[in-house]
mmCIF file of C-alpha atoms in Angstrom:
data_model
loop_
_atom_site.group_PDB
_atom_site.id
_atom_site.type_symbol
_atom_site.label_atom_id
_atom_site.label_comp_id
_atom_site.label_asym_id
_atom_site.label_seq_id
_atom_site.Cartn_x
_atom_site.Cartn_y
_atom_site.Cartn_z
ATOM 1 C CA MET A 1 -66.548 -191.153 -86.483
ATOM 2 C CA SER A 2 -69.184 -192.699 -88.723
ATOM 3 C CA THR A 3 -69.612 -196.416 -89.247
ATOM 4 C CA ALA A 4 -67.825 -196.134 -92.602
ATOM 5 C CA ASP A 5 -64.800 -194.480 -90.997
ATOM 6 C CA THR A 6 -64.583 -197.049 -88.230
ATOM 7 C CA VAL A 7 -64.952 -200.031 -90.552
ATOM 8 C CA LEU A 8 -62.198 -198.687 -92.796
ATOM 9 C CA THR A 9 -59.727 -197.887 -90.028
ATOM 10 C CA ASP A 10 -60.309 -201.272 -88.372
ATOM 11 C CA ALA A 11 -59.750 -202.997 -91.709
ATOM 12 C CA VAL A 12 -56.516 -201.061 -92.289
ATOM 13 C CA ARG A 13 -55.134 -202.070 -88.909
ATOM 14 C CA THR A 14 -56.124 -205.711 -89.452
ATOM 15 C CA ALA A 15 -54.483 -205.805 -92.895
ATOM 16 C CA LEU A 16 -51.251 -204.261 -91.618
ATOM 17 C CA ARG A 17 -50.983 -206.715 -88.756
ATOM 18 C CA ALA A 18 -51.593 -209.619 -91.105
ATOM 19 C CA ALA A 19 -48.708 -208.423 -93.293
ATOM 20 C CA ALA A 20 -46.342 -207.799 -90.383
ATOM 21 C CA ASP A 21 -42.832 -209.220 -90.461
ATOM 22 C CA PRO A 22 -41.433 -209.027 -86.902
ATOM 23 C CA ALA A 23 -37.893 -209.656 -88.158
ATOM 24 C CA LYS A 24 -38.013 -206.383 -90.093
ATOM 25 C CA ALA A 25 -39.709 -204.312 -87.424
ATOM 26 C CA GLU A 26 -36.745 -203.339 -85.268
ATOM 27 C CA PRO A 27 -34.349 -202.591 -88.160
ATOM 28 C CA MET A 28 -37.018 -200.346 -89.697
ATOM 29 C CA ARG A 29 -37.547 -198.548 -86.388
ATOM 30 C CA ALA A 30 -33.818 -198.084 -85.876
ATOM 31 C CA TYR A 31 -33.270 -196.740 -89.393
ATOM 32 C CA MET A 32 -36.057 -194.194 -88.959
ATOM 33 C CA LYS A 33 -34.967 -193.366 -85.374
ATOM 34 C CA SER A 34 -38.613 -193.751 -84.430
ATOM 35 C CA ALA A 35 -39.991 -193.768 -80.903
ATOM 36 C CA MET A 36 -43.128 -195.398 -82.304
ATOM 37 C CA PRO A 37 -42.609 -199.098 -83.105
ATOM 38 C CA PHE A 38 -42.943 -200.660 -86.536
ATOM 39 C CA LEU A 39 -44.859 -203.772 -87.514
ATOM 40 C CA GLY A 40 -42.259 -204.590 -90.149
ATOM 41 C CA VAL A 41 -44.367 -203.919 -93.263
ATOM 42 C CA GLN A 42 -42.224 -202.356 -95.974
ATOM 43 C CA LYS A 43 -43.791 -200.128 -98.608
ATOM 44 C CA PRO A 44 -44.430 -202.724 -101.366
ATOM 45 C CA ALA A 45 -46.088 -205.093 -98.912
ATOM 46 C CA ARG A 46 -47.992 -202.225 -97.309
ATOM 47 C CA THR A 47 -49.319 -201.012 -100.639
ATOM 48 C CA ALA A 48 -50.397 -204.524 -101.592
ATOM 49 C CA ALA A 49 -52.049 -205.142 -98.217
ATOM 50 C CA LEU A 50 -54.048 -201.902 -98.327
ATOM 51 C CA ARG A 51 -55.108 -201.909 -101.976
ATOM 52 C CA ALA A 52 -58.190 -204.087 -101.441
ATOM 53 C CA VAL A 53 -58.998 -202.455 -98.099
ATOM 54 C CA PHE A 54 -59.235 -198.985 -99.604
ATOM 55 C CA ARG A 55 -61.107 -200.304 -102.653
ATOM 56 C CA ASP A 56 -63.669 -202.201 -100.600
ATOM 57 C CA HIS A 57 -64.323 -199.484 -98.011
ATOM 58 C CA PRO A 58 -65.031 -196.229 -99.869
ATOM 59 C CA LEU A 59 -65.729 -193.120 -97.829
ATOM 60 C CA PRO A 60 -68.864 -191.140 -98.678
ATOM 61 C CA ASP A 61 -67.755 -187.541 -98.152
ATOM 62 C CA ALA A 62 -64.990 -185.142 -97.139
ATOM 63 C CA ALA A 63 -65.879 -185.289 -93.454
ATOM 64 C CA SER A 64 -65.576 -189.088 -93.407
ATOM 65 C CA TRP A 65 -62.290 -188.907 -95.314
ATOM 66 C CA GLN A 66 -60.762 -186.405 -92.875
ATOM 67 C CA ALA A 67 -62.070 -188.375 -89.886
ATOM 68 C CA ALA A 68 -60.553 -191.615 -91.161
ATOM 69 C CA VAL A 69 -57.175 -190.000 -91.892
ATOM 70 C CA LEU A 70 -57.076 -188.459 -88.420
ATOM 71 C CA ALA A 71 -58.211 -191.672 -86.721
ATOM 72 C CA LEU A 72 -55.438 -193.669 -88.365
ATOM 73 C CA TRP A 73 -52.873 -190.963 -87.671
ATOM 74 C CA ASP A 74 -53.727 -189.884 -84.140
ATOM 75 C CA GLY A 75 -54.672 -193.394 -83.036
ATOM 76 C CA ALA A 76 -51.571 -195.040 -84.471
ATOM 77 C CA THR A 77 -49.639 -197.440 -82.286
ATOM 78 C CA TYR A 78 -47.361 -198.492 -85.165
ATOM 79 C CA ARG A 79 -45.683 -196.208 -87.683
ATOM 80 C CA GLU A 80 -47.162 -198.057 -90.647
ATOM 81 C CA GLU A 81 -50.602 -196.867 -89.534
ATOM 82 C CA ARG A 82 -49.429 -193.305 -90.072
ATOM 83 C CA TYR A 83 -48.087 -194.238 -93.481
ATOM 84 C CA ALA A 84 -51.523 -195.679 -94.239
ATOM 85 C CA ALA A 85 -53.132 -192.405 -93.156
ATOM 86 C CA THR A 86 -50.942 -190.468 -95.584
ATOM 87 C CA HIS A 87 -51.737 -192.973 -98.322
ATOM 88 C CA LEU A 88 -55.455 -192.526 -97.684
ATOM 89 C CA ALA A 89 -55.067 -188.753 -97.734
ATOM 90 C CA GLN A 90 -53.659 -188.942 -101.270
ATOM 91 C CA LEU A 91 -55.842 -191.619 -102.868
ATOM 92 C CA ARG A 92 -57.269 -190.699 -106.265
ATOM 93 C CA PRO A 93 -60.963 -190.991 -105.272
ATOM 94 C CA TYR A 94 -60.428 -188.341 -102.592
ATOM 95 C CA VAL A 95 -58.461 -185.827 -104.692
ATOM 96 C CA PRO A 96 -61.423 -183.383 -104.695
ATOM 97 C CA TYR A 97 -61.295 -183.327 -100.890
ATOM 98 C CA ALA A 98 -57.487 -183.188 -100.722
ATOM 99 C CA THR A 99 -57.335 -180.239 -103.112
ATOM 100 C CA ASP A 100 -59.907 -178.200 -101.206
ATOM 101 C CA PRO A 101 -58.349 -175.469 -99.014
ATOM 102 C CA ALA A 102 -60.374 -176.881 -96.119
ATOM 103 C CA ALA A 103 -57.891 -179.782 -96.075
ATOM 104 C CA LEU A 104 -54.882 -177.583 -95.300
ATOM 105 C CA PRO A 105 -55.276 -177.714 -91.489
ATOM 106 C CA LEU A 106 -55.314 -181.509 -91.740
ATOM 107 C CA PHE A 107 -52.048 -181.542 -93.669
ATOM 108 C CA GLU A 108 -50.506 -179.042 -91.271
ATOM 109 C CA HIS A 109 -51.450 -181.330 -88.380
ATOM 110 C CA LEU A 110 -49.720 -184.283 -90.069
ATOM 111 C CA ILE A 111 -46.607 -182.187 -90.666
ATOM 112 C CA VAL A 112 -46.291 -180.792 -87.160
ATOM 113 C CA THR A 113 -47.130 -184.002 -85.306
ATOM 114 C CA GLY A 114 -45.204 -186.215 -87.742
ATOM 115 C CA ALA A 115 -42.089 -184.095 -87.187
ATOM 116 C CA TRP A 116 -39.694 -186.295 -89.135
ATOM 117 C CA TRP A 117 -38.609 -186.356 -92.739
ATOM 118 C CA ASP A 118 -40.466 -189.503 -93.824
ATOM 119 C CA HIS A 119 -43.852 -188.102 -92.824
ATOM 120 C CA VAL A 120 -43.169 -184.457 -93.608
ATOM 121 C CA ASP A 121 -41.745 -184.982 -97.096
ATOM 122 C CA GLU A 122 -44.635 -187.188 -98.173
ATOM 123 C CA VAL A 123 -47.234 -184.700 -96.966
ATOM 124 C CA ALA A 124 -45.345 -181.645 -98.225
ATOM 125 C CA ILE A 125 -44.858 -182.914 -101.768
ATOM 126 C CA GLY A 126 -47.833 -185.232 -102.134
ATOM 127 C CA SER A 127 -50.496 -183.165 -100.380
ATOM 128 C CA VAL A 128 -49.505 -179.536 -99.764
ATOM 129 C CA GLY A 129 -47.913 -179.166 -103.201
ATOM 130 C CA PRO A 130 -50.988 -180.205 -105.222
ATOM 131 C CA LEU A 131 -53.208 -178.116 -102.963
ATOM 132 C CA LEU A 132 -50.989 -175.089 -103.540
ATOM 133 C CA LEU A 133 -51.219 -175.570 -107.304
ATOM 134 C CA ALA A 134 -54.991 -175.941 -107.167
ATOM 135 C CA HIS A 135 -55.639 -172.896 -104.954
ATOM 136 C CA ARG A 136 -52.721 -170.481 -105.072
ATOM 137 C CA ASP A 137 -54.653 -167.490 -103.739
ATOM 138 C CA ALA A 138 -55.848 -169.322 -100.638
ATOM 139 C CA VAL A 139 -52.803 -171.477 -99.892
ATOM 140 C CA THR A 140 -49.801 -169.301 -100.829
ATOM 141 C CA PRO A 141 -50.218 -166.899 -97.871
ATOM 142 C CA VAL A 142 -50.216 -169.853 -95.464
ATOM 143 C CA VAL A 143 -47.142 -171.463 -97.011
ATOM 144 C CA ARG A 144 -45.415 -168.090 -97.115
ATOM 145 C CA ALA A 145 -46.042 -167.719 -93.364
ATOM 146 C CA TRP A 146 -44.439 -171.146 -92.846
ATOM 147 C CA VAL A 147 -41.235 -169.850 -94.475
ATOM 148 C CA ARG A 148 -40.290 -168.143 -91.197
ATOM 149 C CA ASP A 149 -42.235 -170.290 -88.756
ATOM 150 C CA ALA A 150 -40.657 -171.416 -85.493
ATOM 151 C CA ASP A 151 -41.322 -175.038 -86.443
ATOM 152 C CA ARG A 152 -38.587 -176.407 -88.707
ATOM 153 C CA TRP A 153 -40.955 -178.882 -90.352
ATOM 154 C CA ARG A 154 -43.317 -176.155 -91.508
ATOM 155 C CA ARG A 155 -40.243 -174.374 -92.869
ATOM 156 C CA ARG A 156 -38.989 -177.500 -94.647
ATOM 157 C CA THR A 157 -42.456 -177.908 -96.122
ATOM 158 C CA SER A 158 -42.382 -174.358 -97.480
ATOM 159 C CA ILE A 159 -39.070 -175.144 -99.181
ATOM 160 C CA ILE A 160 -39.848 -178.534 -100.722
ATOM 161 C CA CYS A 161 -43.601 -178.485 -101.324
ATOM 162 C CA GLN A 162 -43.208 -177.339 -104.946
ATOM 163 C CA ILE A 163 -40.963 -180.239 -105.939
ATOM 164 C CA GLY A 164 -42.565 -181.692 -109.049
ATOM 165 C CA ALA A 165 -44.372 -178.471 -109.992
ATOM 166 C CA LYS A 166 -41.904 -177.885 -112.847
ATOM 167 C CA HIS A 167 -42.936 -174.887 -114.965
ATOM 168 C CA ARG A 168 -45.767 -174.126 -112.551
ATOM 169 C CA THR A 169 -43.356 -173.416 -109.697
ATOM 170 C CA ASP A 170 -43.910 -170.129 -107.898
ATOM 171 C CA VAL A 171 -40.285 -169.023 -108.150
ATOM 172 C CA ALA A 172 -40.809 -166.020 -105.878
ATOM 173 C CA LEU A 173 -42.141 -168.281 -103.129
ATOM 174 C CA LEU A 174 -39.319 -170.783 -103.589
ATOM 175 C CA THR A 175 -36.735 -167.998 -103.513
ATOM 176 C CA ASP A 176 -38.202 -166.524 -100.348
ATOM 177 C CA ALA A 177 -38.284 -169.923 -98.648
ATOM 178 C CA VAL A 178 -34.675 -170.684 -99.586
ATOM 179 C CA LEU A 179 -33.181 -167.337 -98.614
ATOM 180 C CA ALA A 180 -35.117 -167.098 -95.357
ATOM 181 C CA ASN A 181 -33.630 -170.416 -94.233
ATOM 182 C CA ALA A 182 -30.241 -170.424 -95.934
ATOM 183 C CA ALA A 183 -28.345 -169.370 -92.810
ATOM 184 C CA ASP A 184 -29.982 -171.957 -90.569
ATOM 185 C CA SER A 185 -27.590 -174.742 -89.601
ATOM 186 C CA ASP A 186 -30.324 -177.389 -89.431
ATOM 187 C CA PHE A 187 -29.432 -180.341 -91.662
ATOM 188 C CA PHE A 188 -32.990 -180.920 -92.855
ATOM 189 C CA LEU A 189 -33.401 -177.316 -93.931
ATOM 190 C CA ARG A 190 -30.049 -177.225 -95.735
ATOM 191 C CA LYS A 191 -30.714 -180.551 -97.422
ATOM 192 C CA GLY A 192 -34.226 -179.431 -98.340
ATOM 193 C CA ILE A 193 -32.911 -176.249 -99.939
ATOM 194 C CA GLY A 194 -30.475 -178.191 -102.087
ATOM 195 C CA TRP A 195 -33.119 -180.752 -103.031
ATOM 196 C CA ALA A 196 -35.673 -178.122 -104.039
ATOM 197 C CA LEU A 197 -33.146 -176.210 -106.142
ATOM 198 C CA ARG A 198 -31.817 -179.385 -107.770
ATOM 199 C CA GLU A 199 -35.323 -180.442 -108.755
ATOM 200 C CA HIS A 200 -36.150 -177.019 -110.159
ATOM 201 C CA ALA A 201 -32.910 -177.120 -112.136
ATOM 202 C CA LYS A 202 -34.466 -179.918 -114.200
ATOM 203 C CA THR A 203 -36.944 -177.310 -115.456
ATOM 204 C CA ASP A 204 -34.799 -174.151 -115.424
ATOM 205 C CA PRO A 205 -31.095 -174.906 -114.962
ATOM 206 C CA ASP A 206 -30.055 -171.390 -115.946
ATOM 207 C CA LEU A 207 -32.163 -169.855 -113.194
ATOM 208 C CA VAL A 208 -30.720 -172.189 -110.564
ATOM 209 C CA ARG A 209 -27.197 -171.622 -111.853
ATOM 210 C CA ARG A 210 -27.628 -167.850 -111.578
ATOM 211 C CA PHE A 211 -29.284 -168.123 -108.181
ATOM 212 C CA VAL A 212 -26.496 -170.210 -106.675
ATOM 213 C CA THR A 213 -23.860 -167.897 -108.148
ATOM 214 C CA GLU A 214 -25.566 -164.783 -106.776
ATOM 215 C CA HIS A 215 -26.144 -166.291 -103.339
ATOM 216 C CA GLU A 216 -23.031 -168.448 -102.981
ATOM 217 C CA ALA A 217 -22.038 -166.799 -99.710
ATOM 218 C CA GLU A 218 -25.479 -167.303 -98.178
ATOM 219 C CA LEU A 219 -25.974 -170.950 -99.109
ATOM 220 C CA SER A 220 -24.298 -173.708 -97.125
ATOM 221 C CA PRO A 221 -21.865 -176.032 -98.927
ATOM 222 C CA LEU A 222 -24.438 -178.830 -98.512
ATOM 223 C CA SER A 223 -27.178 -176.776 -100.160
ATOM 224 C CA ARG A 224 -24.876 -175.689 -102.990
ATOM 225 C CA ARG A 225 -23.644 -179.209 -103.630
ATOM 226 C CA GLU A 226 -27.166 -180.626 -103.763
ATOM 227 C CA ALA A 227 -28.458 -177.767 -105.922
ATOM 228 C CA LEU A 228 -25.676 -178.137 -108.469
ATOM 229 C CA ARG A 229 -25.457 -181.903 -108.525
ATOM 230 C CA ASN A 230 -26.531 -182.070 -112.162
ATOM 231 C CA ILE A 231 -25.223 -178.724 -113.393
ATOM 232 C CA VAL A 232 -21.814 -177.056 -113.332
ATOM 233 C CA VAL A 233 -21.057 -173.493 -112.318
ATOM 234 C CA PRO A 234 -17.455 -172.389 -112.937
ATOM 235 C CA GLY A 235 -15.820 -171.105 -109.780
ATOM 236 C CA ILE A 236 -18.426 -172.528 -107.356
ATOM 237 C CA VAL A 237 -17.005 -174.965 -104.816
ATOM 238 C CA THR A 238 -19.591 -177.519 -103.746
ATOM 239 C CA ARG A 239 -17.600 -179.651 -101.331
ATOM 240 C CA GLU A 240 -18.685 -179.696 -97.672
#
């Protein structure tokens, strides 16, 4: 790591510890079912504590940015340090680095080692999604490979990463991701399928309505219920 990376990561850790609320730490850990302890810094306090740190310690290039994200993530002793790493990965000044295909292995590392919904969802939607939109030709084949990956978090990422893409959604990719995982009994995959379809229904409700009707037998009740939460399909039962 360069001096800039080290100064930033040290400052992040110092700021988080200064904002720590020990009374909140254990309830936060229990809610997230986390083996890694919490400091007890909830998101509003974390954002406030890190705003000046990130402003006052700019990173000079993509290599320094990646090194700082990895140092915070891999060196974390508290979960908030990993949240800070994700925050740094998505900061506006570093968007050119985060939307370069060279960043994809970094995001994949965060997904696979994070291996829980709070980390995975943030990286999938906030990092992989924008990268996919910026470089479809380079990124789509990787995400498509994740559709049938052995790792459930790569698969969940392939399902939910286009949330927020609206009319720019690659419907063929979304369809492939949903159908490839529809029969899996994993809660996070079934919930992710429903979430992704529900969000796309805000842009194209007719498409989602037809899709759920055509694939009613393949989709779990949970996925159907989530997909159709804001639309009605006559004859489709959405109860679990």
